[in-house]
C-alpha cells in the first residue's frame, strides 16, 4: 500500500483531495497497516496528537450533561422536599412508593434506548454534530417539563409529569452519549484510544460531583429540588456548543462521498507535522474494504462476520451495571434505607463521586500500559469481594453496618474506576468495524438503556423496606453479577490494545479466540527505532 501511494504523495494538493478517485481494494487482501507509532509514550502521543486530544476533551465535556443529569435525577429522591411532595408517609417517615420509584428509575435509561438507536440513523444520515445538537435540544425540553412537574395539585399527576420529563431527558442523553463515543472512536489514533476514551467515566463523575454539590446546597430549601432541575439547563446546552466547535468525523464524511470536507476536517484534527494525506488514504481504504464485507445497517451488525463483535460490544456496555453503577448512582437514597441520615447520605455520595473521579483520572496511565482484559477481570474480581463482604455485614444491623456499607460502595467505585469502568468503554468503541461503528454504538447504548432500566425498576423492590427489604444484603446480588462478568470476559473479550482497525478486522476474520488476540503478529509489522522524538 505504501509503494502505491508514494507516487502521488508529493503532488496531492488540498484541491485534488476533493476529487480523489475511488479505491477498489482487493477483497482477498485487506489493508493491514500497522501502528507505526506504537513506540511512543503516552506523553509523546498527547503532544503529537495535541489537537485530537483537545477536541476529544471538548467532546467529552458534553458527557458532563450525562453525569450531572444522572446524579440530579437519581439523587432528587433523597431530598426531603421531594419526598414530601411526591412520596407517602410510612411509619411516620416520608418514603417514595416502590412502584413510582421503579418507574422513575426505569424511564430515563428505558427511553435512552430510543435515543441511542436514533443516534445511529441521525448520525449516519446528517452527521455526528447534528445528532449531538439534536440531543442537546431535546434534553433542554425534558428539563423544562421536570421544572414544572410540581405544579399540578393531584399527586399522581405530579408524578406522571415528572416521569414524562425524565423520560425525555433519558432519550436525549442516550443520543448524546452514543454520538460522542462514536465520534471519538473514529478520530482517535490507537495510542490514545484507551486513555482518552477514559474521559467518559471521568466527565461522568465530574458532572455527578457538581450535581451532588448542588443537591446538597438545595437539600434543606423549600422545594429545593426545583432549583436543582433549573440548574440542568446550562449543562444541557454543552453538547450544542460542542457541535459547533468540534470538526465533523472524517470517517463519516468519506462514507458520504465528501472527501474534500474529510481532508479539511482531518487537517483540523492533525495540525502541523502529521501526514494528513496519508491518514485520509488509509481511512478511505479501510472503509472501502469494510464495505466489501458488510453494509452499514443494524441488521448487518447481527449477521455472520459481525455477530461476535456485536455481542462483545453488548457485553462491554453492561459491565458498569454488573459492578453496580445504577445502585452507586442512587447511593444517597440507598444508604438512607440502610440507616443513614439524609444530610450525611449526600455527603457520602459526594465523597464516593470524588474518590471515583480521582480513580478515573489515575486510570489514564494505567490504560496506556495495561490491556483491557486484565483490567476488566481484576476490577470485577475485586468488586465482587467488596460487594460480598457488604452482603455479609448486612446480616446484622447497627451503625457499623451502615458505615461499612458506605465504605464498600466507595471502594467499588474506586477500584472499578481504575480499570474496569473505562476499559468497558474502550472495548465498546474499538470492537466494531468502522462502517458499522455508529450502529454498534447505537446498539451499545440501547443495551445500556434496557439493562439500566431493568436494574432501576427492580432494585427498589430488592432493597426498599416496603418490598424486599434486603438493604445491605443487596451486595450479594452484585457479587454474583461481578463474578459472572469475570467468566464472560475471560472467555469472550479479546485484547485489542494498540491495534489498528485493519488489524482488529483481520483477527476477527481469522476467528481467533479471545485469548489468542494478544499473541497474533501482523505479518507486515515493522518495529520502528525507539527515539525520544515525536
Short mmCIF file of C-alpha atoms in Angstrom, two decimals, residues 36-481:
data_model
loop_
_atom_site.label_atom_id
_atom_site.label_comp_id
_atom_site.label_asym_id
_atom_site.label_seq_id
_atom_site.Cartn_x
_atom_site.Cartn_y
_atom_site.Cartn_z
CA UNK A 36 3.85 2.78 13.30
CA UNK A 37 3.75 4.97 16.41
CA UNK A 38 3.40 2.14 18.93
CA UNK A 39 6.81 3.04 20.41
CA UNK A 40 5.65 6.49 21.57
CA UNK A 41 4.95 7.07 25.24
CA UNK A 42 1.62 8.48 26.41
CA UNK A 43 3.18 11.94 26.84
CA UNK A 44 4.71 11.86 23.37
CA UNK A 45 1.41 10.71 21.86
CA UNK A 46 -0.50 13.51 23.58
CA UNK A 47 1.98 16.04 22.16
CA UNK A 48 1.93 14.57 18.66
CA UNK A 49 -1.88 14.48 18.50
CA UNK A 50 -2.49 17.51 20.70
CA UNK A 51 -5.35 18.79 18.54
CA UNK A 52 -7.13 15.43 18.63
CA UNK A 53 -6.64 15.45 22.40
CA UNK A 54 -8.13 18.93 22.69
CA UNK A 55 -11.14 18.13 20.51
CA UNK A 56 -11.71 14.88 22.39
CA UNK A 57 -11.63 16.83 25.63
CA UNK A 58 -14.22 19.20 24.18
CA UNK A 59 -16.40 16.31 23.01
CA UNK A 60 -16.38 14.53 26.35
CA UNK A 61 -17.32 17.72 28.15
CA UNK A 62 -20.75 17.02 26.68
CA UNK A 63 -20.74 13.96 28.96
CA UNK A 64 -20.91 16.43 31.85
CA UNK A 65 -24.58 16.68 30.94
CA UNK A 66 -24.99 12.92 31.34
CA UNK A 67 -23.21 12.82 34.71
CA UNK A 68 -24.95 15.90 36.03
CA UNK A 69 -28.43 14.84 34.93
CA UNK A 70 -27.80 11.30 36.14
CA UNK A 71 -26.98 12.32 39.69
CA UNK A 72 -29.55 15.14 39.91
CA UNK A 73 -32.41 12.95 38.73
CA UNK A 74 -31.12 9.97 40.74
CA UNK A 75 -30.49 11.93 43.94
CA UNK A 76 -33.65 14.04 43.85
CA UNK A 77 -35.29 11.09 45.59
CA UNK A 78 -33.04 11.69 48.62
CA UNK A 79 -34.26 15.28 49.11
CA UNK A 80 -36.82 15.67 51.96
CA UNK A 81 -38.79 18.29 49.98
CA UNK A 82 -39.14 15.94 47.00
CA UNK A 83 -40.12 13.03 49.26
CA UNK A 84 -42.79 15.24 50.84
CA UNK A 85 -44.24 16.47 47.51
CA UNK A 86 -44.06 13.15 45.64
CA UNK A 87 -43.97 10.47 48.36
CA UNK A 88 -46.06 8.86 51.10
CA UNK A 89 -45.81 8.58 54.90
CA UNK A 90 -44.75 5.16 56.19
CA UNK A 91 -44.14 4.68 59.91
CA UNK A 92 -44.00 8.48 60.33
CA UNK A 93 -41.28 8.78 57.68
CA UNK A 94 -41.57 10.08 54.12
CA UNK A 95 -40.57 7.49 51.51
CA UNK A 96 -41.18 7.14 47.79
CA UNK A 97 -43.51 4.28 46.72
CA UNK A 98 -41.57 1.40 45.16
CA UNK A 99 -43.80 1.47 42.05
CA UNK A 100 -43.16 5.13 41.24
CA UNK A 101 -39.51 4.94 42.30
CA UNK A 102 -39.10 1.96 39.99
CA UNK A 103 -40.86 3.76 37.13
CA UNK A 104 -38.71 6.87 37.57
CA UNK A 105 -35.59 4.72 37.64
CA UNK A 106 -36.82 2.81 34.59
CA UNK A 107 -37.97 5.61 32.31
CA UNK A 108 -34.71 7.50 31.80
CA UNK A 109 -32.50 4.55 30.78
CA UNK A 110 -35.51 2.96 29.09
CA UNK A 111 -36.05 5.85 26.68
CA UNK A 112 -32.30 6.34 26.31
CA UNK A 113 -32.53 3.18 24.18
CA UNK A 114 -34.63 5.07 21.63
CA UNK A 115 -32.17 7.96 21.70
CA UNK A 116 -29.23 5.61 21.20
CA UNK A 117 -30.86 3.87 18.22
CA UNK A 118 -31.92 7.23 16.76
CA UNK A 119 -28.32 8.46 17.03
CA UNK A 120 -27.26 5.71 14.61
CA UNK A 121 -29.77 6.84 11.98
CA UNK A 122 -29.33 10.59 12.53
CA UNK A 123 -25.53 10.36 12.83
CA UNK A 124 -25.12 8.35 9.64
CA UNK A 125 -27.60 10.48 7.66
CA UNK A 126 -26.87 14.02 8.88
CA UNK A 127 -23.57 13.75 10.73
CA UNK A 128 -22.29 13.39 14.28
CA UNK A 129 -22.58 17.11 15.02
CA UNK A 130 -26.26 17.28 14.04
CA UNK A 131 -27.01 14.28 16.25
CA UNK A 132 -25.21 15.95 19.16
CA UNK A 133 -27.11 19.25 18.70
CA UNK A 134 -30.48 17.48 18.45
CA UNK A 135 -29.80 15.60 21.70
CA UNK A 136 -28.94 18.89 23.41
CA UNK A 137 -32.23 20.50 22.36
CA UNK A 138 -34.39 17.55 23.42
CA UNK A 139 -32.65 17.45 26.80
CA UNK A 140 -33.47 21.11 27.43
CA UNK A 141 -37.15 20.40 26.73
CA UNK A 142 -37.06 17.49 29.20
CA UNK A 143 -35.56 19.73 31.89
CA UNK A 144 -38.39 22.24 31.34
CA UNK A 145 -41.02 19.53 31.91
CA UNK A 146 -39.32 18.38 35.14
CA UNK A 147 -39.11 22.01 36.25
CA UNK A 148 -42.93 22.39 36.20
CA UNK A 149 -43.71 18.88 37.48
CA UNK A 150 -44.72 20.15 40.94
CA UNK A 151 -47.40 22.50 39.57
CA UNK A 152 -50.39 20.07 39.35
CA UNK A 153 -52.45 19.67 42.54
CA UNK A 154 -53.04 15.94 42.13
CA UNK A 155 -50.05 13.94 43.38
CA UNK A 156 -50.34 11.23 40.73
CA UNK A 157 -50.40 13.92 38.02
CA UNK A 158 -47.24 15.43 39.51
CA UNK A 159 -45.59 12.02 39.45
CA UNK A 160 -46.69 11.48 35.84
CA UNK A 161 -45.36 14.86 34.64
CA UNK A 162 -42.02 14.18 36.33
CA UNK A 163 -41.98 10.75 34.68
CA UNK A 164 -42.53 12.33 31.24
CA UNK A 165 -39.78 14.92 31.70
CA UNK A 166 -37.35 12.35 32.98
CA UNK A 167 -38.10 10.08 30.03
CA UNK A 168 -37.46 12.84 27.50
CA UNK A 169 -34.16 13.63 29.18
CA UNK A 170 -33.23 9.96 29.03
CA UNK A 171 -33.82 9.81 25.29
CA UNK A 172 -31.63 12.87 24.76
CA UNK A 173 -28.87 11.51 26.95
CA UNK A 174 -28.83 8.23 25.01
CA UNK A 175 -28.40 10.16 21.76
CA UNK A 176 -25.61 12.36 23.14
CA UNK A 177 -23.65 9.51 24.71
CA UNK A 178 -23.82 7.22 21.66
CA UNK A 179 -22.86 10.07 19.32
CA UNK A 180 -19.93 11.27 21.42
CA UNK A 181 -18.48 7.77 21.75
CA UNK A 182 -18.89 7.13 18.02
CA UNK A 183 -17.16 10.39 17.10
CA UNK A 184 -14.23 9.81 19.44
CA UNK A 185 -13.72 6.19 18.37
CA UNK A 186 -13.46 7.37 14.75
CA UNK A 187 -10.91 10.16 15.27
CA UNK A 188 -8.57 8.74 17.94
CA UNK A 189 -5.29 7.05 16.93
CA UNK A 190 -4.54 3.65 18.53
CA UNK A 191 -2.08 5.17 21.03
CA UNK A 192 -4.74 7.47 22.52
CA UNK A 193 -7.84 5.35 22.08
CA UNK A 194 -7.59 3.86 25.57
CA UNK A 195 -6.52 6.86 27.66
CA UNK A 196 -8.86 9.39 26.02
CA UNK A 197 -11.93 7.16 25.99
CA UNK A 198 -11.36 7.01 29.74
CA UNK A 199 -12.63 10.60 29.67
CA UNK A 200 -16.14 9.15 29.59
CA UNK A 201 -16.25 7.97 33.21
CA UNK A 202 -14.10 10.93 34.30
CA UNK A 203 -16.53 13.51 32.93
CA UNK A 204 -19.49 11.42 34.05
CA UNK A 205 -18.21 11.59 37.62
CA UNK A 206 -17.21 15.25 37.29
CA UNK A 207 -20.78 16.04 36.28
CA UNK A 208 -22.02 13.92 39.16
CA UNK A 209 -19.90 15.66 41.78
CA UNK A 210 -21.15 19.06 40.63
CA UNK A 211 -24.71 17.76 40.65
CA UNK A 212 -24.31 16.24 44.13
CA UNK A 213 -22.94 19.54 45.43
CA UNK A 214 -25.99 21.35 44.02
CA UNK A 215 -28.30 18.79 45.65
CA UNK A 216 -26.54 19.26 48.98
CA UNK A 217 -26.86 23.06 48.72
CA UNK A 218 -30.58 22.74 47.99
CA UNK A 219 -31.24 19.90 50.45
CA UNK A 220 -32.94 21.90 53.20
CA UNK A 221 -34.56 24.53 50.98
CA UNK A 222 -38.30 24.65 50.45
CA UNK A 223 -38.87 22.99 47.05
CA UNK A 224 -35.09 22.87 46.64
CA UNK A 225 -35.44 20.16 44.01
CA UNK A 226 -36.97 22.75 41.64
CA UNK A 227 -33.73 24.77 41.81
CA UNK A 228 -31.80 21.57 41.12
CA UNK A 229 -33.89 20.99 37.99
CA UNK A 230 -33.26 24.55 36.77
CA UNK A 231 -29.51 24.10 37.19
CA UNK A 232 -29.57 21.43 34.47
CA UNK A 233 -30.21 23.88 31.63
CA UNK A 234 -26.60 25.14 31.27
CA UNK A 235 -25.36 21.55 31.11
CA UNK A 236 -27.98 20.69 28.52
CA UNK A 237 -26.52 23.40 26.28
CA UNK A 238 -22.97 21.96 26.37
CA UNK A 239 -23.48 19.37 23.59
CA UNK A 240 -24.87 22.11 21.32
CA UNK A 241 -21.75 24.23 21.90
CA UNK A 242 -19.53 21.24 21.18
CA UNK A 243 -21.43 20.53 17.96
CA UNK A 244 -20.45 23.99 16.76
CA UNK A 245 -16.78 23.69 17.79
CA UNK A 246 -15.64 20.13 17.03
CA UNK A 247 -14.81 19.09 13.42
CA UNK A 248 -17.08 16.51 11.80
CA UNK A 249 -15.79 12.93 11.76
CA UNK A 250 -13.63 12.38 8.63
CA UNK A 251 -14.78 8.75 8.52
CA UNK A 252 -18.42 9.88 8.29
CA UNK A 253 -17.58 12.41 5.55
CA UNK A 254 -15.72 9.80 3.48
CA UNK A 255 -18.64 7.39 3.76
CA UNK A 256 -20.89 10.17 2.43
CA UNK A 257 -18.53 10.81 -0.50
CA UNK A 258 -17.44 14.25 0.79
CA UNK A 259 -13.69 13.66 0.56
CA UNK A 260 -12.68 17.32 0.33
CA UNK A 261 -14.51 18.09 3.57
CA UNK A 262 -12.98 14.97 5.11
CA UNK A 263 -9.48 16.23 4.27
CA UNK A 264 -10.17 19.63 5.83
CA UNK A 265 -11.67 18.04 8.95
CA UNK A 266 -8.69 15.70 9.29
CA UNK A 267 -6.29 18.60 8.83
CA UNK A 268 -8.00 20.44 11.71
CA UNK A 269 -7.57 17.34 13.84
CA UNK A 270 -3.94 16.66 12.87
CA UNK A 271 -2.34 20.10 12.99
CA UNK A 272 1.26 20.56 11.89
CA UNK A 273 3.70 17.71 11.33
CA UNK A 274 1.16 14.97 10.64
CA UNK A 275 0.67 13.30 7.24
CA UNK A 276 -2.99 14.21 6.72
CA UNK A 277 -2.99 12.97 3.13
CA UNK A 278 -1.76 9.56 4.24
CA UNK A 279 -4.34 9.45 7.03
CA UNK A 280 -7.16 10.10 4.56
CA UNK A 281 -5.85 7.46 2.13
CA UNK A 282 -5.63 4.80 4.84
CA UNK A 283 -9.02 5.73 6.26
CA UNK A 284 -10.61 5.55 2.81
CA UNK A 285 -9.02 2.17 2.11
CA UNK A 286 -10.21 0.75 5.44
CA UNK A 287 -13.76 1.95 4.80
CA UNK A 288 -13.78 0.65 1.23
CA UNK A 289 -12.51 -2.73 2.42
CA UNK A 290 -15.14 -2.97 5.14
CA UNK A 291 -17.85 -2.06 2.63
CA UNK A 292 -16.97 -5.21 0.71
CA UNK A 293 -17.62 -7.21 3.87
CA UNK A 294 -20.93 -5.72 5.10
CA UNK A 295 -23.33 -2.84 4.61
CA UNK A 296 -23.91 -0.30 7.35
CA UNK A 297 -27.29 -1.37 8.71
CA UNK A 298 -28.44 -2.55 12.12
CA UNK A 299 -29.35 -5.92 10.60
CA UNK A 300 -25.79 -6.37 9.31
CA UNK A 301 -24.47 -5.93 12.82
CA UNK A 302 -26.13 -9.24 13.73
CA UNK A 303 -25.15 -11.18 10.62
CA UNK A 304 -22.36 -13.69 10.34
CA UNK A 305 -18.98 -11.99 10.46
CA UNK A 306 -20.20 -9.18 12.71
CA UNK A 307 -22.36 -11.02 15.26
CA UNK A 308 -19.43 -11.91 17.51
CA UNK A 309 -18.19 -8.31 17.51
CA UNK A 310 -21.67 -7.00 18.27
CA UNK A 311 -22.09 -9.41 21.20
CA UNK A 312 -18.77 -8.24 22.67
CA UNK A 313 -19.98 -4.63 22.38
CA UNK A 314 -23.26 -5.60 24.06
CA UNK A 315 -21.45 -7.29 26.97
CA UNK A 316 -18.94 -4.47 27.44
CA UNK A 317 -21.78 -1.94 27.53
CA UNK A 318 -23.34 -3.60 30.61
CA UNK A 319 -20.13 -4.02 32.63
CA UNK A 320 -20.93 -0.85 34.67
CA UNK A 321 -24.30 -2.38 35.55
CA UNK A 322 -22.61 -5.59 36.66
CA UNK A 323 -20.43 -3.79 39.20
CA UNK A 324 -23.44 -1.82 40.45
CA UNK A 325 -23.29 1.62 38.82
CA UNK A 326 -27.08 2.05 39.00
CA UNK A 327 -27.10 1.43 42.76
CA UNK A 328 -23.99 3.56 43.27
CA UNK A 329 -25.65 6.43 41.42
CA UNK A 330 -28.53 6.26 43.90
CA UNK A 331 -26.26 5.70 46.89
CA UNK A 332 -27.69 8.59 48.91
CA UNK A 333 -31.23 7.15 48.90
CA UNK A 334 -30.00 3.56 49.30
CA UNK A 335 -27.78 4.38 52.27
CA UNK A 336 -30.69 6.22 53.89
CA UNK A 337 -32.67 3.00 53.63
CA UNK A 338 -29.78 1.16 55.30
CA UNK A 339 -29.95 3.66 58.16
CA UNK A 340 -28.05 6.90 57.48
CA UNK A 341 -29.42 10.44 57.88
CA UNK A 342 -30.29 12.43 54.73
CA UNK A 343 -27.57 15.11 55.01
CA UNK A 344 -24.86 12.54 55.77
CA UNK A 345 -26.02 10.33 52.89
CA UNK A 346 -25.47 13.15 50.37
CA UNK A 347 -22.01 13.82 51.84
CA UNK A 348 -21.18 10.12 51.42
CA UNK A 349 -22.41 10.33 47.81
CA UNK A 350 -20.17 13.33 47.12
CA UNK A 351 -17.20 11.60 48.77
CA UNK A 352 -17.78 8.49 46.66
CA UNK A 353 -18.00 10.52 43.44
CA UNK A 354 -14.82 12.46 44.24
CA UNK A 355 -12.93 9.23 45.01
CA UNK A 356 -14.23 7.71 41.77
CA UNK A 357 -13.21 10.81 39.83
CA UNK A 358 -9.66 10.63 41.20
CA UNK A 359 -9.54 6.92 40.37
CA UNK A 360 -10.67 7.57 36.79
CA UNK A 361 -8.04 10.29 36.41
CA UNK A 362 -5.41 7.86 37.69
CA UNK A 363 -6.61 5.29 35.15
CA UNK A 364 -5.19 7.25 32.17
CA UNK A 365 -1.59 5.98 32.52
CA UNK A 366 -2.89 2.58 33.64
CA UNK A 367 -4.92 2.21 30.43
CA UNK A 368 -1.90 3.23 28.37
CA UNK A 369 0.19 0.47 29.95
CA UNK A 370 -2.15 -2.45 30.64
CA UNK A 371 -4.59 -4.32 28.41
CA UNK A 372 -8.37 -4.29 28.52
CA UNK A 373 -8.76 -7.93 29.60
CA UNK A 374 -6.65 -7.80 32.79
CA UNK A 375 -8.25 -4.52 33.84
CA UNK A 376 -11.76 -5.91 33.39
CA UNK A 377 -11.01 -9.19 35.14
CA UNK A 378 -9.15 -7.67 38.10
CA UNK A 379 -11.66 -4.82 38.57
CA UNK A 380 -14.71 -7.07 38.55
CA UNK A 381 -12.99 -9.63 40.84
CA UNK A 382 -12.19 -7.01 43.49
CA UNK A 383 -15.69 -5.53 43.21
CA UNK A 384 -17.18 -9.00 43.81
CA UNK A 385 -15.16 -9.25 47.02
CA UNK A 386 -16.33 -5.85 48.29
CA UNK A 387 -19.98 -6.48 47.45
CA UNK A 388 -19.83 -9.91 49.05
CA UNK A 389 -18.48 -8.59 52.36
CA UNK A 390 -21.12 -5.85 52.34
CA UNK A 391 -23.80 -8.51 51.91
CA UNK A 392 -22.38 -10.46 54.84
CA UNK A 393 -22.35 -7.30 57.01
CA UNK A 394 -26.00 -6.73 56.07
CA UNK A 395 -26.99 -9.84 58.02
CA UNK A 396 -26.66 -7.66 61.14
CA UNK A 397 -27.91 -4.15 61.92
CA UNK A 398 -26.47 -1.02 63.53
CA UNK A 399 -24.25 1.99 62.78
CA UNK A 400 -21.24 -0.18 61.97
CA UNK A 401 -23.18 -1.91 59.19
CA UNK A 402 -24.31 1.45 57.80
CA UNK A 403 -20.81 2.91 57.62
CA UNK A 404 -19.25 -0.34 56.42
CA UNK A 405 -21.78 -0.48 53.58
CA UNK A 406 -20.94 3.12 52.62
CA UNK A 407 -17.21 2.33 52.68
CA UNK A 408 -17.62 -0.74 50.47
CA UNK A 409 -19.63 1.21 47.91
CA UNK A 410 -16.90 3.85 47.75
CA UNK A 411 -14.21 1.17 47.33
CA UNK A 412 -16.17 -0.44 44.49
CA UNK A 413 -16.33 2.81 42.54
CA UNK A 414 -12.62 3.48 43.19
CA UNK A 415 -11.31 0.07 42.07
CA UNK A 416 -13.64 -0.19 39.09
CA UNK A 417 -12.83 3.41 38.19
CA UNK A 418 -9.14 2.49 37.97
CA UNK A 419 -9.74 -0.06 35.23
CA UNK A 420 -12.95 -1.98 34.62
CA UNK A 421 -15.20 1.03 34.03
CA UNK A 422 -13.04 2.94 31.50
CA UNK A 423 -11.89 -0.33 29.90
CA UNK A 424 -15.51 -1.25 29.17
CA UNK A 425 -15.97 1.99 27.21
CA UNK A 426 -12.81 1.28 25.22
CA UNK A 427 -13.88 -2.25 24.31
CA UNK A 428 -17.25 -0.87 23.18
CA UNK A 429 -15.60 1.75 21.00
CA UNK A 430 -12.87 -0.30 19.32
CA UNK A 431 -14.55 -3.68 18.69
CA UNK A 432 -16.91 -2.85 15.82
CA UNK A 433 -15.96 -2.33 12.17
CA UNK A 434 -15.59 1.30 11.05
CA UNK A 435 -18.56 1.27 8.68
CA UNK A 436 -20.80 -0.18 11.43
CA UNK A 437 -19.43 1.93 14.26
CA UNK A 438 -22.35 4.36 14.59
CA UNK A 439 -24.80 1.45 14.52
CA UNK A 440 -22.70 -0.52 17.03
CA UNK A 441 -22.66 2.42 19.45
CA UNK A 442 -26.40 2.77 19.00
CA UNK A 443 -26.80 -0.90 19.90
CA UNK A 444 -24.45 -0.50 22.88
CA UNK A 445 -26.31 2.45 24.36
CA UNK A 446 -29.64 0.81 23.55
CA UNK A 447 -28.42 -2.11 25.64
CA UNK A 448 -27.21 0.26 28.37
CA UNK A 449 -30.69 1.77 28.47
CA UNK A 450 -32.54 -1.56 28.55
CA UNK A 451 -30.37 -3.09 31.27
CA UNK A 452 -30.22 0.18 33.22
CA UNK A 453 -33.99 0.46 33.07
CA UNK A 454 -34.42 -3.10 34.33
CA UNK A 455 -31.95 -2.55 37.16
CA UNK A 456 -33.53 0.78 38.03
CA UNK A 457 -37.01 -0.74 38.18
CA UNK A 458 -36.08 -3.94 40.03
CA UNK A 459 -33.61 -2.58 42.61
CA UNK A 460 -36.22 -0.73 44.73
CA UNK A 461 -38.16 -3.99 45.00
CA UNK A 462 -34.96 -5.62 46.30
CA UNK A 463 -33.81 -3.12 48.93
CA UNK A 464 -36.80 -0.85 49.72
CA UNK A 465 -38.46 -1.50 53.13
CA UNK A 466 -41.97 -1.78 51.65
CA UNK A 467 -40.88 -4.69 49.39
CA UNK A 468 -37.82 -6.99 49.54
CA UNK A 469 -36.16 -5.10 52.41
CA UNK A 470 -32.72 -6.64 51.69
CA UNK A 471 -30.95 -3.34 52.44
CA UNK A 472 -27.18 -4.03 52.70
CA UNK A 473 -27.67 -7.69 51.76
CA UNK A 474 -28.21 -6.36 48.20
CA UNK A 475 -24.41 -6.71 48.00
CA UNK A 476 -24.83 -10.46 47.40
CA UNK A 477 -26.68 -9.71 44.15
CA UNK A 478 -23.85 -7.63 42.71
CA UNK A 479 -21.15 -10.00 43.96
CA UNK A 480 -22.71 -12.72 41.80
CA UNK A 481 -23.05 -10.42 38.80
#
